[in-house]
Amino acid sequence: MRTEEAIRLVAAARGDADLFGTDAPARRYRELVTALHPDRLGAVDPGVRAAASDALRTVTARWRGGRGTRLGDYTLHRIAYAGDLADLHDVGRDRLLKLPRDPADNDLMAREARALRRIAERGDPRHLPYVPRLVDHLPVRDPATGAERLVNVVAAAPGLHSLDEVRRAYPDGLDPRDAAWMWRRLLVALGLAHRAGVVHGAVLPRHVLIEPDAHGVVLVDWCFSAEPGATVPALVPGHEDWYPAEVTARRPAGPGTDLAMAAHCMTWLMADRAPRELRAFAAGCRRPKPAARPDDAWRLLGELDEVLDRLFGPRTFRPFTLNP
C-alpha cells in the first residue's frame, strides 16, 4: 500500500470496518502502519510526512481502542509516541507502556528491560534520571492475533523533546553554547550506562530527549543495546549512515561506538555553526578504527569541558527555548 493511498483511506474511513475491513483486519492494520510509519517514508514532502504522522496516530488509536484497551494489568489510553519498533501508550499514573508492533521484536524488548535493570542496579543513583526507569516487563496476548508480545512499562517525564525537534526549530544550526550542555549531559548518560556494562547501540537524535527549561537529558530506546564486545542486534531503518563501521559490519561494539554516534548527533545539531575546535573534537570521537577513538565517557567529558572553557570561558546557565 502506498503512503498517499493510506492517508486517503484513513481520512475517508467513517468507522473501523471502513478502515480495517472485515476479512483480514489485522493484516490491513499492519499494511497501514507500514505505509505510514516515518521510518518508511524516505524523502517526502513535509506536508505528506505530517499527514502520514497524523494518520498513523489515528490508525493505531482506533486499532487498540476498537479491540480492547486492556493488556494485562494495564489499560491503554492515547498513543504518546510512535517509536522505531513499538508504540508507547499512556497507561496513567505517569507511565508509558511500550508495545512492539511485531512479536518478532520481543527479543529487542527483552534487551531494553535487561539494560535498564542493569543500569538501575549498578549505576550511580545521582545519574539515574538520565535514563528511563523501568516499572514493569511482562508478556501480553494480542487480542487481535493471539500472538504474545513482551511489553515494557516505563516512568514518563513531562516536557521532553527529541534532538530531531531541536534541529527542526533551528534548521540553520544550533548555537554551540546550547549544544554544549546537551553534549555534556549526553556524555553523563553514556558514562552511567558504560560503567554499568551497557552499550546503547543507537545514539540517534530521536533517542536523545531534552527538557529545555531545566537543561535535562534522557537517553531513551535501549532496545538495540548490547554488552561491550558484543554486536549491536539491529539498525534503525533509514539511519544506516549514522552508525560507525563496526556496527554495519556486524563487528563488536563498545563504549566508543556510542561516543562516536553522540559526536555525530552534536555536529549535525550545530551544522555550520560548529566552531573549528568542536568539529575537531568530534572528528577525534569518530575515527574509523574503534581502537583510535575515546572509550571513556567520563574522561571525554573532562576533555570536552576543557575545549568549551577555551571557547566560551567559565560555564554559566544559558536559558534555552524551542521557539527561536
PDB file of C-alpha atoms in Angstrom:
ATOM      1  CA  MET A   1       0.000   0.000   0.000  1.00  0.00           C
ATOM      2  CA  ARG A   2       1.358   3.450  -0.921  1.00  0.00           C
ATOM      3  CA  THR A   3       1.600   6.223   1.651  1.00  0.00           C
ATOM      4  CA  GLU A   4      -0.767   8.546  -0.205  1.00  0.00           C
ATOM      5  CA  GLU A   5      -3.333   5.757  -0.549  1.00  0.00           C
ATOM      6  CA  ALA A   6      -3.125   5.023   3.181  1.00  0.00           C
ATOM      7  CA  ILE A   7      -3.595   8.701   4.071  1.00  0.00           C
ATOM      8  CA  ARG A   8      -6.698   8.917   1.868  1.00  0.00           C
ATOM      9  CA  LEU A   9      -8.114   5.703   3.337  1.00  0.00           C
ATOM     10  CA  VAL A  10      -7.731   6.950   6.908  1.00  0.00           C
ATOM     11  CA  ALA A  11      -9.261  10.321   6.066  1.00  0.00           C
ATOM     12  CA  ALA A  12     -12.288   8.749   4.355  1.00  0.00           C
ATOM     13  CA  ALA A  13     -12.994   5.977   6.907  1.00  0.00           C
ATOM     14  CA  ARG A  14     -16.145   6.522   8.942  1.00  0.00           C
ATOM     15  CA  GLY A  15     -15.567   3.583  11.218  1.00  0.00           C
ATOM     16  CA  ASP A  16     -13.338   0.603  11.942  1.00  0.00           C
ATOM     17  CA  ALA A  17     -14.966  -1.518   9.236  1.00  0.00           C
ATOM     18  CA  ASP A  18     -14.090   1.094   6.601  1.00  0.00           C
ATOM     19  CA  LEU A  19     -10.552   1.366   7.917  1.00  0.00           C
ATOM     20  CA  PHE A  20      -9.602  -2.258   8.568  1.00  0.00           C
ATOM     21  CA  GLY A  21     -12.153  -4.201   6.524  1.00  0.00           C
ATOM     22  CA  THR A  22     -13.787  -7.379   7.800  1.00  0.00           C
ATOM     23  CA  ASP A  23     -11.872 -10.197   6.081  1.00  0.00           C
ATOM     24  CA  ALA A  24      -8.360  -9.690   7.473  1.00  0.00           C
ATOM     25  CA  PRO A  25      -8.352  -6.620   9.752  1.00  0.00           C
ATOM     26  CA  ALA A  26      -5.006  -7.432  11.398  1.00  0.00           C
ATOM     27  CA  ARG A  27      -3.319  -7.641   8.001  1.00  0.00           C
ATOM     28  CA  ARG A  28      -4.853  -4.310   6.952  1.00  0.00           C
ATOM     29  CA  TYR A  29      -3.642  -2.731  10.203  1.00  0.00           C
ATOM     30  CA  ARG A  30      -0.074  -3.892   9.533  1.00  0.00           C
ATOM     31  CA  GLU A  31      -0.259  -2.619   5.938  1.00  0.00           C
ATOM     32  CA  LEU A  32      -1.372   0.806   7.128  1.00  0.00           C
ATOM     33  CA  VAL A  33       1.320   1.033   9.802  1.00  0.00           C
ATOM     34  CA  THR A  34       3.985   0.048   7.275  1.00  0.00           C
ATOM     35  CA  ALA A  35       2.790   2.627   4.746  1.00  0.00           C
ATOM     36  CA  LEU A  36       2.535   5.458   7.277  1.00  0.00           C
ATOM     37  CA  HIS A  37       5.460   4.887   9.608  1.00  0.00           C
ATOM     38  CA  PRO A  38       8.047   7.729   9.455  1.00  0.00           C
ATOM     39  CA  ASP A  39      10.953   5.307   9.005  1.00  0.00           C
ATOM     40  CA  ARG A  40       9.413   4.054   5.758  1.00  0.00           C
ATOM     41  CA  LEU A  41       8.676   7.403   4.135  1.00  0.00           C
ATOM     42  CA  GLY A  42      12.127   8.359   2.877  1.00  0.00           C
ATOM     43  CA  ALA A  43      12.423  11.798   1.262  1.00  0.00           C
ATOM     44  CA  VAL A  44       8.860  13.102   1.011  1.00  0.00           C
ATOM     45  CA  ASP A  45       7.199  16.494   1.123  1.00  0.00           C
ATOM     46  CA  PRO A  46       6.919  17.803   4.736  1.00  0.00           C
ATOM     47  CA  GLY A  47       3.160  18.073   4.291  1.00  0.00           C
ATOM     48  CA  VAL A  48       2.920  14.396   3.347  1.00  0.00           C
ATOM     49  CA  ARG A  49       5.092  13.444   6.327  1.00  0.00           C
ATOM     50  CA  ALA A  50       2.882  15.418   8.706  1.00  0.00           C
ATOM     51  CA  ALA A  51      -0.295  13.898   7.230  1.00  0.00           C
ATOM     52  CA  ALA A  52       1.197  10.408   7.498  1.00  0.00           C
ATOM     53  CA  SER A  53       2.097  11.001  11.144  1.00  0.00           C
ATOM     54  CA  ASP A  54      -1.452  12.123  11.956  1.00  0.00           C
ATOM     55  CA  ALA A  55      -2.919   9.169  10.073  1.00  0.00           C
ATOM     56  CA  LEU A  56      -0.627   6.726  11.893  1.00  0.00           C
ATOM     57  CA  ARG A  57      -1.815   8.005  15.264  1.00  0.00           C
ATOM     58  CA  THR A  58      -5.421   7.622  14.131  1.00  0.00           C
ATOM     59  CA  VAL A  59      -4.887   4.078  12.851  1.00  0.00           C
ATOM     60  CA  THR A  60      -3.151   2.834  15.980  1.00  0.00           C
ATOM     61  CA  ALA A  61      -5.578   4.531  18.363  1.00  0.00           C
ATOM     62  CA  ARG A  62      -8.576   3.042  16.521  1.00  0.00           C
ATOM     63  CA  TRP A  63      -6.997  -0.404  16.412  1.00  0.00           C
ATOM     64  CA  ARG A  64      -6.225  -0.506  20.108  1.00  0.00           C
ATOM     65  CA  GLY A  65      -9.436   1.209  21.125  1.00  0.00           C
ATOM     66  CA  GLY A  66     -11.649  -0.953  18.952  1.00  0.00           C
ATOM     67  CA  ARG A  67     -10.134  -4.236  20.064  1.00  0.00           C
ATOM     68  CA  GLY A  68      -9.990  -3.796  23.790  1.00  0.00           C
ATOM     69  CA  THR A  69      -7.717  -1.411  25.635  1.00  0.00           C
ATOM     70  CA  ARG A  70      -6.885  -3.829  28.413  1.00  0.00           C
ATOM     71  CA  LEU A  71      -3.481  -5.526  28.300  1.00  0.00           C
ATOM     72  CA  GLY A  72      -2.537  -7.474  31.398  1.00  0.00           C
ATOM     73  CA  ASP A  73      -2.896  -5.142  34.351  1.00  0.00           C
ATOM     74  CA  TYR A  74      -2.825  -2.033  32.166  1.00  0.00           C
ATOM     75  CA  THR A  75      -5.446  -0.039  30.283  1.00  0.00           C
ATOM     76  CA  LEU A  76      -4.170   1.628  27.143  1.00  0.00           C
ATOM     77  CA  HIS A  77      -5.099   5.244  26.567  1.00  0.00           C
ATOM     78  CA  ARG A  78      -3.686   7.526  23.875  1.00  0.00           C
ATOM     79  CA  ILE A  79      -0.531   6.807  21.898  1.00  0.00           C
ATOM     80  CA  ALA A  80       2.069   9.159  23.292  1.00  0.00           C
ATOM     81  CA  TYR A  81       4.782   8.321  20.774  1.00  0.00           C
ATOM     82  CA  ALA A  82       5.335   6.077  17.752  1.00  0.00           C
ATOM     83  CA  GLY A  83       8.837   4.638  18.147  1.00  0.00           C
ATOM     84  CA  ASP A  84      11.158   2.697  15.869  1.00  0.00           C
ATOM     85  CA  LEU A  85       9.562  -0.684  16.510  1.00  0.00           C
ATOM     86  CA  ALA A  86       6.893  -0.051  19.143  1.00  0.00           C
ATOM     87  CA  ASP A  87       4.133   2.339  20.137  1.00  0.00           C
ATOM     88  CA  LEU A  88       4.250   3.980  23.560  1.00  0.00           C
ATOM     89  CA  HIS A  89       0.815   4.175  25.156  1.00  0.00           C
ATOM     90  CA  ASP A  90      -0.205   6.329  28.069  1.00  0.00           C
ATOM     91  CA  VAL A  91      -1.449   3.950  30.795  1.00  0.00           C
ATOM     92  CA  GLY A  92      -1.941   6.571  33.508  1.00  0.00           C
ATOM     93  CA  ARG A  93      -0.015   7.311  36.681  1.00  0.00           C
ATOM     94  CA  ASP A  94       2.755   8.962  34.628  1.00  0.00           C
ATOM     95  CA  ARG A  95       3.659   5.693  32.947  1.00  0.00           C
ATOM     96  CA  LEU A  96       4.077   4.619  29.340  1.00  0.00           C
ATOM     97  CA  LEU A  97       3.588   1.093  28.029  1.00  0.00           C
ATOM     98  CA  LYS A  98       5.857   0.204  25.121  1.00  0.00           C
ATOM     99  CA  LEU A  99       4.064  -2.253  22.844  1.00  0.00           C
ATOM    100  CA  PRO A 100       6.004  -3.748  19.893  1.00  0.00           C
ATOM    101  CA  ARG A 101       4.141  -3.783  16.606  1.00  0.00           C
ATOM    102  CA  ASP A 102       5.682  -7.134  15.635  1.00  0.00           C
ATOM    103  CA  PRO A 103       6.118 -10.092  18.022  1.00  0.00           C
ATOM    104  CA  ALA A 104       9.387 -10.830  16.206  1.00  0.00           C
ATOM    105  CA  ASP A 105      10.824  -7.857  18.111  1.00  0.00           C
ATOM    106  CA  ASN A 106      10.212  -9.421  21.514  1.00  0.00           C
ATOM    107  CA  ASP A 107      13.941 -10.095  21.855  1.00  0.00           C
ATOM    108  CA  LEU A 108      14.656  -6.382  21.471  1.00  0.00           C
ATOM    109  CA  MET A 109      12.123  -5.535  24.164  1.00  0.00           C
ATOM    110  CA  ALA A 110      13.867  -8.033  26.440  1.00  0.00           C
ATOM    111  CA  ARG A 111      17.189  -6.331  25.676  1.00  0.00           C
ATOM    112  CA  GLU A 112      15.804  -2.987  26.750  1.00  0.00           C
ATOM    113  CA  ALA A 113      14.429  -4.380  30.012  1.00  0.00           C
ATOM    114  CA  ARG A 114      17.727  -6.111  30.771  1.00  0.00           C
ATOM    115  CA  ALA A 115      19.725  -2.938  30.048  1.00  0.00           C
ATOM    116  CA  LEU A 116      17.527  -0.693  32.186  1.00  0.00           C
ATOM    117  CA  ARG A 117      17.581  -3.144  35.067  1.00  0.00           C
ATOM    118  CA  ARG A 118      21.357  -3.410  34.919  1.00  0.00           C
ATOM    119  CA  ILE A 119      21.806   0.363  34.864  1.00  0.00           C
ATOM    120  CA  ALA A 120      19.398   0.781  37.793  1.00  0.00           C
ATOM    121  CA  GLU A 121      21.227  -1.872  39.808  1.00  0.00           C
ATOM    122  CA  ARG A 122      24.803  -0.871  39.016  1.00  0.00           C
ATOM    123  CA  GLY A 123      24.568   2.814  38.124  1.00  0.00           C
ATOM    124  CA  ASP A 124      25.302   5.849  40.253  1.00  0.00           C
ATOM    125  CA  PRO A 125      21.912   6.882  41.744  1.00  0.00           C
ATOM    126  CA  ARG A 126      22.724  10.556  41.131  1.00  0.00           C
ATOM    127  CA  HIS A 127      22.643   9.992  37.371  1.00  0.00           C
ATOM    128  CA  LEU A 128      19.740   7.537  37.013  1.00  0.00           C
ATOM    129  CA  PRO A 129      17.320  10.285  35.821  1.00  0.00           C
ATOM    130  CA  TYR A 130      19.339  10.328  32.581  1.00  0.00           C
ATOM    131  CA  VAL A 131      17.723   7.028  31.529  1.00  0.00           C
ATOM    132  CA  PRO A 132      14.093   5.809  31.724  1.00  0.00           C
ATOM    133  CA  ARG A 133      13.041   3.977  34.879  1.00  0.00           C
ATOM    134  CA  LEU A 134      11.676   0.504  34.130  1.00  0.00           C
ATOM    135  CA  VAL A 135       8.438  -0.080  36.049  1.00  0.00           C
ATOM    136  CA  ASP A 136       7.376  -3.429  34.585  1.00  0.00           C
ATOM    137  CA  HIS A 137       8.289  -6.014  31.940  1.00  0.00           C
ATOM    138  CA  LEU A 138       5.695  -8.628  31.067  1.00  0.00           C
ATOM    139  CA  PRO A 139       4.189 -10.743  28.264  1.00  0.00           C
ATOM    140  CA  VAL A 140       0.735  -9.836  26.941  1.00  0.00           C
ATOM    141  CA  ARG A 141      -1.557 -11.549  24.451  1.00  0.00           C
ATOM    142  CA  ASP A 142      -2.519  -9.539  21.367  1.00  0.00           C
ATOM    143  CA  PRO A 143      -6.331  -9.580  21.306  1.00  0.00           C
ATOM    144  CA  ALA A 144      -6.378  -9.304  17.511  1.00  0.00           C
ATOM    145  CA  THR A 145      -3.960 -12.077  16.553  1.00  0.00           C
ATOM    146  CA  GLY A 146      -3.396 -14.078  19.734  1.00  0.00           C
ATOM    147  CA  ALA A 147       0.357 -13.513  19.432  1.00  0.00           C
ATOM    148  CA  GLU A 148       2.320 -12.997  22.631  1.00  0.00           C
ATOM    149  CA  ARG A 149       4.263  -9.777  22.910  1.00  0.00           C
ATOM    150  CA  LEU A 150       6.709  -8.552  25.510  1.00  0.00           C
ATOM    151  CA  VAL A 151       5.991  -5.040  26.750  1.00  0.00           C
ATOM    152  CA  ASN A 152       7.965  -2.617  28.868  1.00  0.00           C
ATOM    153  CA  VAL A 153       6.368  -0.074  31.169  1.00  0.00           C
ATOM    154  CA  VAL A 154       8.493   2.969  31.975  1.00  0.00           C
ATOM    155  CA  ALA A 155       8.018   6.053  34.083  1.00  0.00           C
ATOM    156  CA  ALA A 156       7.119   9.082  31.978  1.00  0.00           C
ATOM    157  CA  ALA A 157       8.659  12.542  32.332  1.00  0.00           C
ATOM    158  CA  PRO A 158       6.825  15.638  31.060  1.00  0.00           C
ATOM    159  CA  GLY A 159       8.173  18.290  28.743  1.00  0.00           C
ATOM    160  CA  LEU A 160      10.714  16.219  26.815  1.00  0.00           C
ATOM    161  CA  HIS A 161      11.676  16.923  23.193  1.00  0.00           C
ATOM    162  CA  SER A 162      13.969  15.000  20.855  1.00  0.00           C
ATOM    163  CA  LEU A 163      17.029  16.421  19.143  1.00  0.00           C
ATOM    164  CA  ASP A 164      15.074  15.980  15.904  1.00  0.00           C
ATOM    165  CA  GLU A 165      12.654  18.601  17.224  1.00  0.00           C
ATOM    166  CA  VAL A 166      15.526  20.852  18.250  1.00  0.00           C
ATOM    167  CA  ARG A 167      17.017  20.704  14.750  1.00  0.00           C
ATOM    168  CA  ARG A 168      13.630  21.478  13.189  1.00  0.00           C
ATOM    169  CA  ALA A 169      13.397  24.537  15.442  1.00  0.00           C
ATOM    170  CA  TYR A 170      16.921  25.611  14.441  1.00  0.00           C
ATOM    171  CA  PRO A 171      17.270  24.459  10.814  1.00  0.00           C
ATOM    172  CA  ASP A 172      20.369  26.616  10.243  1.00  0.00           C
ATOM    173  CA  GLY A 173      22.162  25.029  13.176  1.00  0.00           C
ATOM    174  CA  LEU A 174      22.040  25.315  16.954  1.00  0.00           C
ATOM    175  CA  ASP A 175      24.189  27.797  18.832  1.00  0.00           C
ATOM    176  CA  PRO A 176      27.221  25.819  20.093  1.00  0.00           C
ATOM    177  CA  ARG A 177      26.698  27.221  23.594  1.00  0.00           C
ATOM    178  CA  ASP A 178      23.304  25.496  23.679  1.00  0.00           C
ATOM    179  CA  ALA A 179      24.645  22.320  22.123  1.00  0.00           C
ATOM    180  CA  ALA A 180      27.341  22.293  24.814  1.00  0.00           C
ATOM    181  CA  TRP A 181      25.036  21.438  27.723  1.00  0.00           C
ATOM    182  CA  MET A 182      23.227  18.814  25.660  1.00  0.00           C
ATOM    183  CA  TRP A 183      26.528  17.158  24.711  1.00  0.00           C
ATOM    184  CA  ARG A 184      27.782  17.251  28.307  1.00  0.00           C
ATOM    185  CA  ARG A 185      24.636  15.635  29.693  1.00  0.00           C
ATOM    186  CA  LEU A 186      24.547  13.044  26.940  1.00  0.00           C
ATOM    187  CA  LEU A 187      28.064  12.027  27.963  1.00  0.00           C
ATOM    188  CA  VAL A 188      26.848  11.683  31.560  1.00  0.00           C
ATOM    189  CA  ALA A 189      24.070   9.326  30.386  1.00  0.00           C
ATOM    190  CA  LEU A 190      26.578   7.269  28.425  1.00  0.00           C
ATOM    191  CA  GLY A 191      29.082   7.259  31.274  1.00  0.00           C
ATOM    192  CA  LEU A 192      26.364   5.933  33.570  1.00  0.00           C
ATOM    193  CA  ALA A 193      25.483   3.127  31.133  1.00  0.00           C
ATOM    194  CA  HIS A 194      29.045   2.170  30.235  1.00  0.00           C
ATOM    195  CA  ARG A 195      30.100   1.869  33.872  1.00  0.00           C
ATOM    196  CA  ALA A 196      27.129  -0.485  34.309  1.00  0.00           C
ATOM    197  CA  GLY A 197      28.294  -2.624  31.386  1.00  0.00           C
ATOM    198  CA  VAL A 198      25.754  -1.478  28.778  1.00  0.00           C
ATOM    199  CA  VAL A 199      26.327  -0.055  25.289  1.00  0.00           C
ATOM    200  CA  HIS A 200      23.286   1.833  23.998  1.00  0.00           C
ATOM    201  CA  GLY A 201      23.892   0.955  20.352  1.00  0.00           C
ATOM    202  CA  ALA A 202      21.594   3.565  18.773  1.00  0.00           C
ATOM    203  CA  VAL A 203      22.555   7.076  19.910  1.00  0.00           C
ATOM    204  CA  LEU A 204      20.467   8.935  17.355  1.00  0.00           C
ATOM    205  CA  PRO A 205      18.765  12.351  17.553  1.00  0.00           C
ATOM    206  CA  ARG A 206      15.332  10.757  18.013  1.00  0.00           C
ATOM    207  CA  HIS A 207      16.582   8.877  21.088  1.00  0.00           C
ATOM    208  CA  VAL A 208      18.122  11.880  22.856  1.00  0.00           C
ATOM    209  CA  LEU A 209      15.409  13.810  24.671  1.00  0.00           C
ATOM    210  CA  ILE A 210      15.938  17.179  26.322  1.00  0.00           C
ATOM    211  CA  GLU A 211      13.971  19.176  28.876  1.00  0.00           C
ATOM    212  CA  PRO A 212      14.615  22.769  27.745  1.00  0.00           C
ATOM    213  CA  ASP A 213      13.886  24.715  30.936  1.00  0.00           C
ATOM    214  CA  ALA A 214      15.969  22.661  33.375  1.00  0.00           C
ATOM    215  CA  HIS A 215      18.544  21.521  30.785  1.00  0.00           C
ATOM    216  CA  GLY A 216      17.695  17.874  31.375  1.00  0.00           C
ATOM    217  CA  VAL A 217      18.604  14.991  29.077  1.00  0.00           C
ATOM    218  CA  VAL A 218      17.110  11.488  28.909  1.00  0.00           C
ATOM    219  CA  LEU A 219      18.566   8.812  26.619  1.00  0.00           C
ATOM    220  CA  VAL A 220      15.734   6.504  25.529  1.00  0.00           C
ATOM    221  CA  ASP A 221      15.102   3.359  23.453  1.00  0.00           C
ATOM    222  CA  TRP A 222      17.524   0.780  24.808  1.00  0.00           C
ATOM    223  CA  CYS A 223      16.154  -1.983  22.560  1.00  0.00           C
ATOM    224  CA  PHE A 224      19.343  -2.013  20.478  1.00  0.00           C
ATOM    225  CA  SER A 225      21.673  -2.248  23.480  1.00  0.00           C
ATOM    226  CA  ALA A 226      24.448  -4.775  23.956  1.00  0.00           C
ATOM    227  CA  GLU A 227      27.233  -5.624  26.334  1.00  0.00           C
ATOM    228  CA  PRO A 228      30.659  -4.202  25.457  1.00  0.00           C
ATOM    229  CA  GLY A 229      32.343  -6.524  22.979  1.00  0.00           C
ATOM    230  CA  ALA A 230      29.046  -7.872  21.606  1.00  0.00           C
ATOM    231  CA  THR A 231      27.370  -6.860  18.339  1.00  0.00           C
ATOM    232  CA  VAL A 232      24.517  -4.386  18.102  1.00  0.00           C
ATOM    233  CA  PRO A 233      21.463  -6.547  17.259  1.00  0.00           C
ATOM    234  CA  ALA A 234      19.868  -4.327  14.609  1.00  0.00           C
ATOM    235  CA  LEU A 235      19.994  -0.934  12.928  1.00  0.00           C
ATOM    236  CA  VAL A 236      17.217   1.637  13.000  1.00  0.00           C
ATOM    237  CA  PRO A 237      15.779   1.666   9.447  1.00  0.00           C
ATOM    238  CA  GLY A 238      16.671   4.749   7.466  1.00  0.00           C
ATOM    239  CA  HIS A 239      19.613   5.651   9.709  1.00  0.00           C
ATOM    240  CA  GLU A 240      22.265   3.264   8.431  1.00  0.00           C
ATOM    241  CA  ASP A 241      24.703   6.072   7.631  1.00  0.00           C
ATOM    242  CA  TRP A 242      24.670   7.249  11.259  1.00  0.00           C
ATOM    243  CA  TYR A 243      26.421   4.118  12.503  1.00  0.00           C
ATOM    244  CA  PRO A 244      30.169   3.538  12.844  1.00  0.00           C
ATOM    245  CA  ALA A 245      31.641   0.842  10.620  1.00  0.00           C
ATOM    246  CA  GLU A 246      31.816  -1.796  13.353  1.00  0.00           C
ATOM    247  CA  VAL A 247      28.018  -1.784  13.669  1.00  0.00           C
ATOM    248  CA  THR A 248      27.192  -2.064   9.972  1.00  0.00           C
ATOM    249  CA  ALA A 249      29.886  -4.733   9.563  1.00  0.00           C
ATOM    250  CA  ARG A 250      28.470  -6.734  12.500  1.00  0.00           C
ATOM    251  CA  ARG A 251      31.705  -6.442  14.460  1.00  0.00           C
ATOM    252  CA  PRO A 252      31.952  -5.993  18.255  1.00  0.00           C
ATOM    253  CA  ALA A 253      30.749  -2.650  19.582  1.00  0.00           C
ATOM    254  CA  GLY A 254      31.863  -0.821  22.692  1.00  0.00           C
ATOM    255  CA  PRO A 255      31.660   2.492  24.534  1.00  0.00           C
ATOM    256  CA  GLY A 256      33.495   4.160  21.643  1.00  0.00           C
ATOM    257  CA  THR A 257      30.589   3.222  19.372  1.00  0.00           C
ATOM    258  CA  ASP A 258      28.194   5.300  21.468  1.00  0.00           C
ATOM    259  CA  LEU A 259      30.648   8.183  21.824  1.00  0.00           C
ATOM    260  CA  ALA A 260      31.106   8.337  18.052  1.00  0.00           C
ATOM    261  CA  MET A 261      27.351   8.462  17.480  1.00  0.00           C
ATOM    262  CA  ALA A 262      26.919  11.113  20.171  1.00  0.00           C
ATOM    263  CA  ALA A 263      29.521  13.285  18.446  1.00  0.00           C
ATOM    264  CA  HIS A 264      27.679  12.810  15.154  1.00  0.00           C
ATOM    265  CA  CYS A 265      24.436  13.955  16.798  1.00  0.00           C
ATOM    266  CA  MET A 266      26.053  17.132  18.072  1.00  0.00           C
ATOM    267  CA  THR A 267      27.830  18.189  14.896  1.00  0.00           C
ATOM    268  CA  TRP A 268      24.594  17.521  12.986  1.00  0.00           C
ATOM    269  CA  LEU A 269      22.729  19.656  15.519  1.00  0.00           C
ATOM    270  CA  MET A 270      25.130  22.601  15.202  1.00  0.00           C
ATOM    271  CA  ALA A 271      25.537  22.250  11.424  1.00  0.00           C
ATOM    272  CA  ASP A 272      27.660  25.081  10.016  1.00  0.00           C
ATOM    273  CA  ARG A 273      27.651  26.906  13.353  1.00  0.00           C
ATOM    274  CA  ALA A 274      30.028  24.398  14.951  1.00  0.00           C
ATOM    275  CA  PRO A 275      33.374  26.060  15.726  1.00  0.00           C
ATOM    276  CA  ARG A 276      36.543  24.531  14.332  1.00  0.00           C
ATOM    277  CA  GLU A 277      37.595  23.299  17.786  1.00  0.00           C
ATOM    278  CA  LEU A 278      34.367  21.367  18.338  1.00  0.00           C
ATOM    279  CA  ARG A 279      34.467  19.919  14.828  1.00  0.00           C
ATOM    280  CA  ALA A 280      37.995  18.667  15.506  1.00  0.00           C
ATOM    281  CA  PHE A 281      36.912  17.265  18.873  1.00  0.00           C
ATOM    282  CA  ALA A 282      34.018  15.400  17.243  1.00  0.00           C
ATOM    283  CA  ALA A 283      36.272  14.106  14.464  1.00  0.00           C
ATOM    284  CA  GLY A 284      38.513  12.563  17.112  1.00  0.00           C
ATOM    285  CA  CYS A 285      35.493  10.770  18.562  1.00  0.00           C
ATOM    286  CA  ARG A 286      34.543   9.437  15.130  1.00  0.00           C
ATOM    287  CA  ARG A 287      37.824   7.979  13.916  1.00  0.00           C
ATOM    288  CA  PRO A 288      37.170   4.958  11.677  1.00  0.00           C
ATOM    289  CA  LYS A 289      39.031   2.454  13.854  1.00  0.00           C
ATOM    290  CA  PRO A 290      37.419   1.859  17.266  1.00  0.00           C
ATOM    291  CA  ALA A 291      40.826   1.456  18.919  1.00  0.00           C
ATOM    292  CA  ALA A 292      41.726   5.026  17.886  1.00  0.00           C
ATOM    293  CA  ARG A 293      38.607   6.562  19.444  1.00  0.00           C
ATOM    294  CA  PRO A 294      37.922   7.648  23.030  1.00  0.00           C
ATOM    295  CA  ASP A 295      36.195   4.894  25.014  1.00  0.00           C
ATOM    296  CA  ASP A 296      35.642   6.531  28.417  1.00  0.00           C
ATOM    297  CA  ALA A 297      32.696   8.932  28.554  1.00  0.00           C
ATOM    298  CA  TRP A 298      33.734  10.453  31.880  1.00  0.00           C
ATOM    299  CA  ARG A 299      37.253  11.226  30.688  1.00  0.00           C
ATOM    300  CA  LEU A 300      35.842  12.561  27.421  1.00  0.00           C
ATOM    301  CA  LEU A 301      33.527  14.850  29.394  1.00  0.00           C
ATOM    302  CA  GLY A 302      36.554  16.377  31.108  1.00  0.00           C
ATOM    303  CA  GLU A 303      38.250  16.900  27.754  1.00  0.00           C
ATOM    304  CA  LEU A 304      35.098  18.471  26.314  1.00  0.00           C
ATOM    305  CA  ASP A 305      34.938  20.853  29.278  1.00  0.00           C
ATOM    306  CA  GLU A 306      38.493  21.983  28.529  1.00  0.00           C
ATOM    307  CA  VAL A 307      37.565  22.761  24.920  1.00  0.00           C
ATOM    308  CA  LEU A 308      34.403  24.591  25.982  1.00  0.00           C
ATOM    309  CA  ASP A 309      36.299  26.609  28.581  1.00  0.00           C
ATOM    310  CA  ARG A 310      38.791  27.763  25.957  1.00  0.00           C
ATOM    311  CA  LEU A 311      35.963  28.681  23.585  1.00  0.00           C
ATOM    312  CA  PHE A 312      33.413  30.285  25.900  1.00  0.00           C
ATOM    313  CA  GLY A 313      35.014  30.786  29.303  1.00  0.00           C
ATOM    314  CA  PRO A 314      33.542  29.590  32.629  1.00  0.00           C
ATOM    315  CA  ARG A 315      30.197  27.791  32.414  1.00  0.00           C
ATOM    316  CA  THR A 316      27.070  29.843  33.063  1.00  0.00           C
ATOM    317  CA  PHE A 317      23.416  28.862  32.796  1.00  0.00           C
ATOM    318  CA  ARG A 318      22.038  29.856  29.398  1.00  0.00           C
ATOM    319  CA  PRO A 319      18.216  29.725  29.052  1.00  0.00           C
ATOM    320  CA  PHE A 320      17.055  27.647  26.110  1.00  0.00           C
ATOM    321  CA  THR A 321      13.798  27.604  24.196  1.00  0.00           C
ATOM    322  CA  LEU A 322      12.444  25.647  21.243  1.00  0.00           C
ATOM    323  CA  ASN A 323      10.914  28.889  19.937  1.00  0.00           C
ATOM    324  CA  PRO A 324      13.876  30.793  18.489  1.00  0.00           C
TER     325      PRO A 324
END
